[in-house]
Structures are given as C-alpha cells and as structure tokens.
CSV table of C-alpha atoms (C1' of nucleotides) in Angstrom, one decimal:
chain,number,residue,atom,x,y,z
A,1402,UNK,CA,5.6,3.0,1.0
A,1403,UNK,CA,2.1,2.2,0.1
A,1404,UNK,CA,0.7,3.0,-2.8
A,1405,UNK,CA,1.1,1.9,-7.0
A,1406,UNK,CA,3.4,4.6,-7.9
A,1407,UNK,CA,5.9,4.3,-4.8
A,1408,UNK,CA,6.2,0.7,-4.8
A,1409,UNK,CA,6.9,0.4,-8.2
A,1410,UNK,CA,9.7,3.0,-7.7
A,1411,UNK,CA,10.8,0.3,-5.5
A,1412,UNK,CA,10.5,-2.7,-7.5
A,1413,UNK,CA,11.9,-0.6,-10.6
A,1414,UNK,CA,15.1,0.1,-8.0
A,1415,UNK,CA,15.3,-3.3,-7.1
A,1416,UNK,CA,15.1,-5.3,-10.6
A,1417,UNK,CA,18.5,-4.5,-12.0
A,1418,UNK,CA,20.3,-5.0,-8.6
A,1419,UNK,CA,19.1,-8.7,-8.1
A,1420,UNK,CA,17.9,-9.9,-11.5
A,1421,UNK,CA,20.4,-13.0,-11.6
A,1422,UNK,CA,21.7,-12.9,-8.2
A,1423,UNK,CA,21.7,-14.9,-5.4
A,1424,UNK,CA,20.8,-15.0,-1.7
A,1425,UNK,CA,24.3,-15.8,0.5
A,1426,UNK,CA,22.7,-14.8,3.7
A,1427,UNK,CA,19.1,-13.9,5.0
A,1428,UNK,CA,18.9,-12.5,8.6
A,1429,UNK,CA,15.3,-11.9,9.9
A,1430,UNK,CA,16.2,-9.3,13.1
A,1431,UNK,CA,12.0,-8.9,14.3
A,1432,UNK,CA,9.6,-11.7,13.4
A,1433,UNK,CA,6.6,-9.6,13.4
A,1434,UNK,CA,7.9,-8.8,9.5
A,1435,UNK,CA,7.4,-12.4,8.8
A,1436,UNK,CA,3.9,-12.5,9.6
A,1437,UNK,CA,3.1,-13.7,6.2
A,1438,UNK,CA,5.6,-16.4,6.3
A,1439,UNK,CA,4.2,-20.1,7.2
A,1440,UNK,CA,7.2,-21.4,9.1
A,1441,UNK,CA,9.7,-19.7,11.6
A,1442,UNK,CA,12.0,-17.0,10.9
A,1443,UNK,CA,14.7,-19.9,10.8
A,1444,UNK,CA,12.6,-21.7,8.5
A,1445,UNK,CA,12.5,-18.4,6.6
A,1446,UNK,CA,16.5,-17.8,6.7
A,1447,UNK,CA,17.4,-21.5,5.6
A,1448,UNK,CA,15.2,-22.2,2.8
A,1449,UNK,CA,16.1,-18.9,1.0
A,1450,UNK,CA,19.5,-19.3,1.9
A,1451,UNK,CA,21.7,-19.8,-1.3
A,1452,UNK,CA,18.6,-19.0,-3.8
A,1453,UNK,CA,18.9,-17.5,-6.9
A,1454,UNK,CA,16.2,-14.4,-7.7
A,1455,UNK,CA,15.2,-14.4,-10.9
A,1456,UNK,CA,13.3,-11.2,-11.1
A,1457,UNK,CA,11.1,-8.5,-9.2
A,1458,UNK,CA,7.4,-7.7,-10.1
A,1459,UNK,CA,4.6,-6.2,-8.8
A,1460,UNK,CA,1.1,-6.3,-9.0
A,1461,UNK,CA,-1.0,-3.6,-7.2
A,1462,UNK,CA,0.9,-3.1,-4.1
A,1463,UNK,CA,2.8,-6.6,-3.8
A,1464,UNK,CA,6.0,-7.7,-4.9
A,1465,UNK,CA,7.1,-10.5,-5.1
A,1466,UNK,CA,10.6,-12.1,-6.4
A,1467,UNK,CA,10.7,-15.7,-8.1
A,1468,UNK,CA,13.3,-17.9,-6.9
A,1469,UNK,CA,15.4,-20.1,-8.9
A,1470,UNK,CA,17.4,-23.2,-7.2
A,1471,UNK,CA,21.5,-23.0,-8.2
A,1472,UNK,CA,20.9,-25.9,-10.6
A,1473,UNK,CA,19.1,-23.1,-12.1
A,1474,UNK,CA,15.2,-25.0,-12.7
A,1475,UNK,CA,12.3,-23.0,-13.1
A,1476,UNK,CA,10.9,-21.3,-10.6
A,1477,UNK,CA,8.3,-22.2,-8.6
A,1478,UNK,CA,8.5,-20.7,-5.4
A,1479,UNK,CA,8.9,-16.7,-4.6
A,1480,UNK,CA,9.6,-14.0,-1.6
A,1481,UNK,CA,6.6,-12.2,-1.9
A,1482,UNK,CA,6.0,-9.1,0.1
A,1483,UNK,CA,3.9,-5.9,1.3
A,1484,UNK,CA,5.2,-2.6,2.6
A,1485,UNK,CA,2.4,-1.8,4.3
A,1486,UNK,CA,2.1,1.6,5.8
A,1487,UNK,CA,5.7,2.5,6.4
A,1488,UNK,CA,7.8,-0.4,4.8
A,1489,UNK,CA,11.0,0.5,2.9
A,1490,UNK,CA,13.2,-2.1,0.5
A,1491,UNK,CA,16.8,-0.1,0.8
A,1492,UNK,CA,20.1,-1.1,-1.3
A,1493,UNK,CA,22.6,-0.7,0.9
A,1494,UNK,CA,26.6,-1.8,0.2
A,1495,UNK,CA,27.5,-4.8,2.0
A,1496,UNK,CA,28.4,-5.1,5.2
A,1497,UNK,CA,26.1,-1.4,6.3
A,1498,UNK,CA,26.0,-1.2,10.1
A,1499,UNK,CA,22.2,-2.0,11.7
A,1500,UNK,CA,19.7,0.4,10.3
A,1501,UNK,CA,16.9,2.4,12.6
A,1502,UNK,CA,13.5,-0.3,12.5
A,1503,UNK,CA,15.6,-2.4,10.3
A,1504,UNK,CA,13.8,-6.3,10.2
A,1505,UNK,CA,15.0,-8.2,7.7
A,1506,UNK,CA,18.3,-8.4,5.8
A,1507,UNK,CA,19.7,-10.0,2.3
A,1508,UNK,CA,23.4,-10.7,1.7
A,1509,UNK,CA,23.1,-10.2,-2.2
A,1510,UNK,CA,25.9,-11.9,-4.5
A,1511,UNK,CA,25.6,-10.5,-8.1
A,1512,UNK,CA,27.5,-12.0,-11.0
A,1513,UNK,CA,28.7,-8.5,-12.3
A,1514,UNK,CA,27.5,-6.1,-9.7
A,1515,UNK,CA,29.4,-5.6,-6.3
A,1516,UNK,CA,28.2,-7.5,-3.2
A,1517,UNK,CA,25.2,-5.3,-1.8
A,1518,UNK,CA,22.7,-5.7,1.2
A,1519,UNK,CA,18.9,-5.3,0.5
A,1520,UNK,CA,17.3,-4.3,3.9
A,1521,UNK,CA,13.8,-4.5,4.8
A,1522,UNK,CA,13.1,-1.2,7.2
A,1523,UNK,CA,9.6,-1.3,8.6
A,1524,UNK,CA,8.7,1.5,11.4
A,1525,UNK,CA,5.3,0.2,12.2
A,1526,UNK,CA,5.8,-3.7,11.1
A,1527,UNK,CA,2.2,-3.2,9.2
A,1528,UNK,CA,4.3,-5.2,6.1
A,1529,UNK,CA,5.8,-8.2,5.8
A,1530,UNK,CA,7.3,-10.8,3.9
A,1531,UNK,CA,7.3,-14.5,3.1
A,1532,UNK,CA,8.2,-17.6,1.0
A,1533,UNK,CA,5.3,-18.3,-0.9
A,1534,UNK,CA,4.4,-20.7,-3.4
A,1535,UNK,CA,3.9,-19.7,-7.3
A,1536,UNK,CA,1.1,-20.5,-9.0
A,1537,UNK,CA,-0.7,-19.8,-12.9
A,1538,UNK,CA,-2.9,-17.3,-13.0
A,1539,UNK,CA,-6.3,-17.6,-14.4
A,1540,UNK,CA,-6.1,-15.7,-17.3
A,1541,UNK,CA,-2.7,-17.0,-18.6
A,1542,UNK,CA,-1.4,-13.4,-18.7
A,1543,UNK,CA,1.4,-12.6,-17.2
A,1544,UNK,CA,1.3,-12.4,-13.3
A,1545,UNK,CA,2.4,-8.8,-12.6
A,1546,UNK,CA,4.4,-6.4,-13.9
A,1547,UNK,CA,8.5,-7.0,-13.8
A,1548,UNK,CA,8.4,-10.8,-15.4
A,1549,UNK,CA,6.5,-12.8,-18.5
A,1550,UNK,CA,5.9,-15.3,-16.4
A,1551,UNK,CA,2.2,-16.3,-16.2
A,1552,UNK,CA,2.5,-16.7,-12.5
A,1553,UNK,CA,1.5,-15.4,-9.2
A,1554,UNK,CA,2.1,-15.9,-5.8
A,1555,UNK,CA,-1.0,-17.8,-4.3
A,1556,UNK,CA,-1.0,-14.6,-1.4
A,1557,UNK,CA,-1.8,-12.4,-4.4
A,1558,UNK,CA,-3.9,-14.5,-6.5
A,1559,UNK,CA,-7.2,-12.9,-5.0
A,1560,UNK,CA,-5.4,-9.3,-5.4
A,1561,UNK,CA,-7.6,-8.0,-8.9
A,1562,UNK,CA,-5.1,-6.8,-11.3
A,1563,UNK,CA,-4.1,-3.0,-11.2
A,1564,UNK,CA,-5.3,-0.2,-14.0
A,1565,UNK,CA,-1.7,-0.4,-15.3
A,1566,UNK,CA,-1.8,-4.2,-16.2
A,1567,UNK,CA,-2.2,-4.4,-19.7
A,1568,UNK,CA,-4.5,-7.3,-18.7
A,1569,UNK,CA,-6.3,-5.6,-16.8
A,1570,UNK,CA,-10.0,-6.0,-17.8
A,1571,UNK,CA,-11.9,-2.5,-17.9
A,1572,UNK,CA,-15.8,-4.4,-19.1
A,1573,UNK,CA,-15.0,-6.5,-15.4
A,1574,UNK,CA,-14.1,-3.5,-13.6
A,1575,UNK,CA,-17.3,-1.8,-15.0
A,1576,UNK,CA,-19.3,-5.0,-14.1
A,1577,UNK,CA,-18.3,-5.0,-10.8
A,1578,UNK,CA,-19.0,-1.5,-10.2
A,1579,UNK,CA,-22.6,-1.9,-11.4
A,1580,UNK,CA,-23.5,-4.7,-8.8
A,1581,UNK,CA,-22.0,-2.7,-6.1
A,1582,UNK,CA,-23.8,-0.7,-3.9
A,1583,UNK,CA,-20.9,1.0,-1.8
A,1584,UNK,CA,-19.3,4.3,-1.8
A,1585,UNK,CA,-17.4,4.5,-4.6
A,1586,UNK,CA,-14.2,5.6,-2.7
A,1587,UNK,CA,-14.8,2.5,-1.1
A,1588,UNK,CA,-14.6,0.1,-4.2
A,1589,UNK,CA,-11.4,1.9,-5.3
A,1590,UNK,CA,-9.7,1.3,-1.9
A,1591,UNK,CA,-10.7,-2.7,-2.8
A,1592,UNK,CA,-7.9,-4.8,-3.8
A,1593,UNK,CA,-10.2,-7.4,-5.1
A,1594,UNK,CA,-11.7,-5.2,-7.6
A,1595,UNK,CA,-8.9,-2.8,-8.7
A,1596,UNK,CA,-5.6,-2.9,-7.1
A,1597,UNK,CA,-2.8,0.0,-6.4
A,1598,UNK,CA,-4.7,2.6,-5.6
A,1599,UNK,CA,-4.7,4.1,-1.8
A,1600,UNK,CA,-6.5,6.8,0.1
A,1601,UNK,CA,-4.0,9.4,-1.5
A,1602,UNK,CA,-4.9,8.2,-5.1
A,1603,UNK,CA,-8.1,7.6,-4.5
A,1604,UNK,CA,-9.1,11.3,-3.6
A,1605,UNK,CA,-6.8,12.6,-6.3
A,1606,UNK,CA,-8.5,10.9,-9.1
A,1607,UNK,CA,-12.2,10.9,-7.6
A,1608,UNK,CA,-11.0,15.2,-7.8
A,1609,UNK,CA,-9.7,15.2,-11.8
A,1610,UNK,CA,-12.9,12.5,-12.9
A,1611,UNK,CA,-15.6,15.5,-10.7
A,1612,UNK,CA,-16.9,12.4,-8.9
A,1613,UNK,CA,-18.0,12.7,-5.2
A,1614,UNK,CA,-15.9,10.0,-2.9
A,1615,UNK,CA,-19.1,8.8,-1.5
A,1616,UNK,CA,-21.6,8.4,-4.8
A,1617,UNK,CA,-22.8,5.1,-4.7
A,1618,UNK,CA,-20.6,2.4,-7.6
A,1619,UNK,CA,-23.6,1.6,-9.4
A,1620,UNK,CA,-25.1,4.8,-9.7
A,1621,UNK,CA,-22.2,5.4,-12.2
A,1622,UNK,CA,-22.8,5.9,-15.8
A,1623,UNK,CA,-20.7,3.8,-17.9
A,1624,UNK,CA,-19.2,6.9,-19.6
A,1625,UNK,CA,-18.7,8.4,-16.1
A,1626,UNK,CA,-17.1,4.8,-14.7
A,1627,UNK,CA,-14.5,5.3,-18.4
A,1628,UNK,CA,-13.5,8.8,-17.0
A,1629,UNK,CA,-13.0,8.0,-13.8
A,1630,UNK,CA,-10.6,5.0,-15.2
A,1631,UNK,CA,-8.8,7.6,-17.6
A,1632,UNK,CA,-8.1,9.7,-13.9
A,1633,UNK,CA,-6.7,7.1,-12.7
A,1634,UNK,CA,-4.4,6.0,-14.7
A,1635,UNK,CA,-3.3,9.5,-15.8
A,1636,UNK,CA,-2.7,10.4,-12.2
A,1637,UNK,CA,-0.6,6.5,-11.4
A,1638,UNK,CA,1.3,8.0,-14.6
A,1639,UNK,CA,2.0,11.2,-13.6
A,1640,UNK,CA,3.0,10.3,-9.8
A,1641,UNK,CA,5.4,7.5,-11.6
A,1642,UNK,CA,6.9,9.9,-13.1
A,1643,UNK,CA,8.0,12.4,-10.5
A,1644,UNK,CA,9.0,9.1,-8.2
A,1645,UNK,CA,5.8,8.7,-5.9
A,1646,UNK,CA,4.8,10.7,-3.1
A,1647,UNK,CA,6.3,11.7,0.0
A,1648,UNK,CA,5.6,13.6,3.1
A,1649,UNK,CA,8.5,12.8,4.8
A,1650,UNK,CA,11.4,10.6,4.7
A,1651,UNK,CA,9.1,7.5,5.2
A,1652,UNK,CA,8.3,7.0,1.7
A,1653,UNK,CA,11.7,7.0,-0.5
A,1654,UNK,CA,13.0,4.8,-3.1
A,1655,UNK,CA,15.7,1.9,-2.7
A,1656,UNK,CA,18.1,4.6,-2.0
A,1657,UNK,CA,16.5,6.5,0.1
A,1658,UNK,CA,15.4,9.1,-1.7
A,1659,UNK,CA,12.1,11.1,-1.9
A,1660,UNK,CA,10.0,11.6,-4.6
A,1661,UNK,CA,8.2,14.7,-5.8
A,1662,UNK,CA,4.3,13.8,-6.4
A,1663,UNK,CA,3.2,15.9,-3.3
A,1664,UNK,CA,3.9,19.0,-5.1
A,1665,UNK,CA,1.3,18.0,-7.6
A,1666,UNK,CA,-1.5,17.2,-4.9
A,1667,UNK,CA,-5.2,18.5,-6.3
A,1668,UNK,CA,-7.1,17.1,-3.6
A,1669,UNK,CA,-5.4,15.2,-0.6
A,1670,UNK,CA,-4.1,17.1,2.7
A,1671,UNK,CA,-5.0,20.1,0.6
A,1672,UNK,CA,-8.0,20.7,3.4
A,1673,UNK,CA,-8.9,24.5,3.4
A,1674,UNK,CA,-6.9,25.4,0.7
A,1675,UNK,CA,-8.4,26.4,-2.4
A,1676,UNK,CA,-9.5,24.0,-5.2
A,1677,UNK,CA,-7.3,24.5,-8.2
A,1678,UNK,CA,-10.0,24.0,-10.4
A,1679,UNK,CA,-12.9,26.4,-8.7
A,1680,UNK,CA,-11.5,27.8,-5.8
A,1681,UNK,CA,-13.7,26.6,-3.6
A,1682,UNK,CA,-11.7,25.4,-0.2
A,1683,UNK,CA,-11.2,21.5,-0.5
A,1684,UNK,CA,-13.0,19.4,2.5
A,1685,UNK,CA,-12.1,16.8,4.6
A,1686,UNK,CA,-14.4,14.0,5.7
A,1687,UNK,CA,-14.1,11.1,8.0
A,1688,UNK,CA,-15.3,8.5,6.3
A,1689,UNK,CA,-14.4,4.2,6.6
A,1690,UNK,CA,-12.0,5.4,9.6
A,1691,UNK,CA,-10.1,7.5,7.3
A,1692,UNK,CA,-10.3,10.9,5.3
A,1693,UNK,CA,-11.3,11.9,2.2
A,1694,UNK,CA,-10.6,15.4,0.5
A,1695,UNK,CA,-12.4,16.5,-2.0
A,1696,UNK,CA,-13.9,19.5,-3.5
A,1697,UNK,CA,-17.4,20.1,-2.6
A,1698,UNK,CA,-18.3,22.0,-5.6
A,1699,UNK,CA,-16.9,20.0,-8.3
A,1700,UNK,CA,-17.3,17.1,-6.7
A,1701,UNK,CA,-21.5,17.0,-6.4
A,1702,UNK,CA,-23.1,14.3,-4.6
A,1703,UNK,CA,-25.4,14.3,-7.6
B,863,DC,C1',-23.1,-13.1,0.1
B,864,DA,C1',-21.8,-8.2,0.6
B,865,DC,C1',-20.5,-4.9,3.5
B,866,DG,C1',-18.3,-2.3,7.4
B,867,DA,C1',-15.8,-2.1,11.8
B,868,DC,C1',-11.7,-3.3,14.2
B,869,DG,C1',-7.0,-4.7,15.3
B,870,DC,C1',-2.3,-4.8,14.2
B,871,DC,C1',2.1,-1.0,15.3
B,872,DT,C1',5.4,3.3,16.0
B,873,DG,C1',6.1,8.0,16.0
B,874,DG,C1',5.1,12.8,14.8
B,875,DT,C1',2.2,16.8,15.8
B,876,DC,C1',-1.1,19.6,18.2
B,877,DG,C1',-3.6,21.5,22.1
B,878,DC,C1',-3.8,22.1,27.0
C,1196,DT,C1',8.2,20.8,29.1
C,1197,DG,C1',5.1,17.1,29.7
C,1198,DC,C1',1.3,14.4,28.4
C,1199,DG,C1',-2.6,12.6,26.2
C,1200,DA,C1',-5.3,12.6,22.0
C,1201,DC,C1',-5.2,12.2,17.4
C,1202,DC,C1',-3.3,11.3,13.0
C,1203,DA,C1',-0.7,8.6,9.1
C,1204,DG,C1',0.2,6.1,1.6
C,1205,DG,C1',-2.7,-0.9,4.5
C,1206,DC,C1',-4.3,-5.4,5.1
C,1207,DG,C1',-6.7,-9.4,7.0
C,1208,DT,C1',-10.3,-11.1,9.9
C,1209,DC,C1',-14.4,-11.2,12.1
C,1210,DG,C1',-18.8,-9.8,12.9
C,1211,DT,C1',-23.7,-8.5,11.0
DNA sequence: CACGACGCCTGGTCGC
DNA sequence: TGCGACCAGGCGTCGT
C-alpha cells in the first residue's frame, strides 16, 4: 500500500491501537518479509518479544514504531518497515485464524484496549520489516510524522523528508532540482530528494502543476518548481482525505477497507479518456520501466 | 559522482 | 478453457 497518502492511513489506524502497548508474541510465518531485518526470524521474534511500542510514525513511505523496554527507558531501538508494492498492516481481534499471504504476526496487549493481533499481509513480499536501531536526525526536527522525537531509524536516515514534514526544506528541494539533469518525473519518484510520492502521485501532480513528466529538473523556473510543490501537496491532501487510493482490495486501511482517491484520478490509468481540463485524450508512455499519463496538450514539453 | 537498468515476487487481465 | 505475455501504488544494488 505504497504511496504517502495510503500509508499514512495506515500509520493513522495503527497509532491509537498500540500507542502504550506491548508485544506478548511476534510470529514471523515467511522470512522473505524480514529481509530488512539483520538477524534471523528467531532473532527477530525474541528480541521484540515483551516490548513496549511507544508510538507509530511515518516518514515518506516508512514506518516505523519506537520501542520502549518494560522498565519503561527511552527508546532507542524501533520496528521499522515498508509495504512495498502490496503490503497491508491489518488490526485484527486476537486469536484471527491464518490470513491469505499473511507473514508476520503481533500478539498486542493494550492497557485499556482489548487484546488485538496486528498482521503483516504481503502478496508479493516486495516489503518488509526489521528491528532497527534509532538514531538523531540531522536537523534536530522531529524524525517523521506520528512522534516529537528527533529520531529516525538509521534505514531511513537517507530517506529526504516528505512535502508534508513541516521540516521539510522547499530552498533544498529547489537546489537539488537545479543541479539535476533528469526527467523531472524521475526526481519526484527519488526518495533521496523528496519522499512519499509514487508513480500514481507523481502523474497526478505533474497534470494539476501543466508540467510534462519528462522536462528536464533544472530546466524548471523557480516559480514553476513553487507550483509544482503547491500540486503536490494539494493533491497528498486531497487523497488523505478521501483515505488513499485503491484499485482493488490490495490497498485498504488497517481494517481493510478501501479508500476513495481513484474517483478523483486527473491523469493516472485515465489513458484515452479525455483530459478534464482540455479534453484532449490523456497518454500513456513507457518511460524508467513504468508509465506515465499525462495530458499532451497541457502538459508541453516546452 | 550521477544516472539508469535490473532483480526481487505473486496474481490479475488480455489476446490468441 | 488454457496458456503465455504483460501489467501493477517500490526499493536496493550494481553497472556505466
């Protein structure tokens, strides 16, 4: 459940569930889903084995949840994790039988909530999770959204911060953009320089901003680079609000349930149909092994 | 160094 | 209906 919008649906669903609780029992059912994890899935189950989450936060499209230890020290250490292309975090009452692609389970113990069984579900184990250790970030900010903490996991400490962050540093961003030389799709799809946004984000915002998906970064006016921002935050906002995206029943929140952002789709998988804006029927491209959909008269090459 | 191609997986859909 | 090709919200690694 890739992109900003849907995993924080996910880490919004989580929060109040396991803020203050802890881990009675971790059961890792496939491996592959630990392939961030430095250790076995033993190694995995033990050490989080009667832990205490403190919180959940995201940045981009991580989360992560800092760990406390029962004597109740700060944390230093967190489960951090990526959903990949088809990863799911599901609530689930305790005890639910085996789930389809199910990888990874948490017995959760809640000091005023019921008992209740976090699931990792993963059809094509592109995600995975891990103990990881917490470090400061840079800045002193706080490390993503969800916690105060100036921490991040050190697998997300190259991860840039996403256009939501109020940390997030816009004159960088701009920087960056003018010493690049790549599509400027491209640099939106890279983590390193702004996180969150995905191929479905991507096309939407490069659609409301009029900018073609394959203008070069630094050919960008700085007024041009400002609008394109303002897209793309307006459209993170607006998917937020009607719960993400989904095509299917792959993308859904903690409790499984879809949310509404494909009805509001300008741009991506719109191919043929006509641009809301002109009329003109949206295009699809190949382009870095993937598509792009864009409007070929709003969206100039210049 | 900056940049781009490729591998990692499962399953749905489409055309023959 | 069967079967292969192609497609899908991503990341990290390894070449050039």
């Amino acid at each position: 459940m890739p992109e900003l919008p849907e995993v924080e649906v996910v880490r919004a669903g989580l929060a109040p569930a396991l803020a203050g609780s802890r881990i009675e029992a971790v059961t890792v059912l496939d491996p592959r889903s630990l392939t961030r994890h430095d250790g076995s899935a033993a190694d995995f189950e033990h050490r989080l084995t009667g832990r205490r989450v403190d919180a959940v936060v995201r940045r981009g499209k991580f989360l992560w949840m800092p760990l406390g230890d029962a004597d109740g020290r700060a944390e230093s250490e967190a489960i951090v994790g990526h959903l990949g292309m088809s990863g799911q975090m599901l609530l689930r009452s305790s005890g639910t039988p085996e789930l389809r692609h199910e990888r990874i389970r948490f017995d959760i113990r809640h000091p005023t909530h019921a008992d209740v069984a976090v699931v990792f579900v993963d059809q094509r184990t592109f995600g995975s999770l891990a103990l990881d250790r917490l470090i400061p970030t840079p800045d002193a900010a706080a490390g993503g959204w969800g916690s105060e903490a100036p921490l991040v996991p050190t697998q997300v400490a190259h991860i840039a911060r996403d256009p939501l962050d109020p940390a997030f540093e816009e004159t960088v961003f701009r920087a960056r953009l003018a010493r690049t030389r790549s599509a400027i799709k491209r640099v939106l799809l890279d983590q390193t320089v702004v996180s969150g946004i995905g191929n479905i984000y991507a096309d939407e915002s490069l659609w409301a901003a009029r900018i073609h998906p394959e203008r070069s970064a630094d050919d960008l006016s700085s007024r041009v680079v400002r609008r394109l921002l303002d897209e793309v935050r307006a459209v993170l906002h607006r998917a937020l609000a009607e719960g993400g995206t989904s095509f299917d029943a792959q993308y859904v929140n903690v409790n499984g349930q879809a949310g509404y952002f494909a009805h509001s789709l300008n741009a991506y998988g719109r191919t043929g149909e006509a641009c809301p804006r002109c009329g003109t029927p949206i295009v699809r491209v190949s382009f870095t092994n993937r598509s792009s959909h864009y409007c070929p008269r709003c969206q100039r090459r210049g």
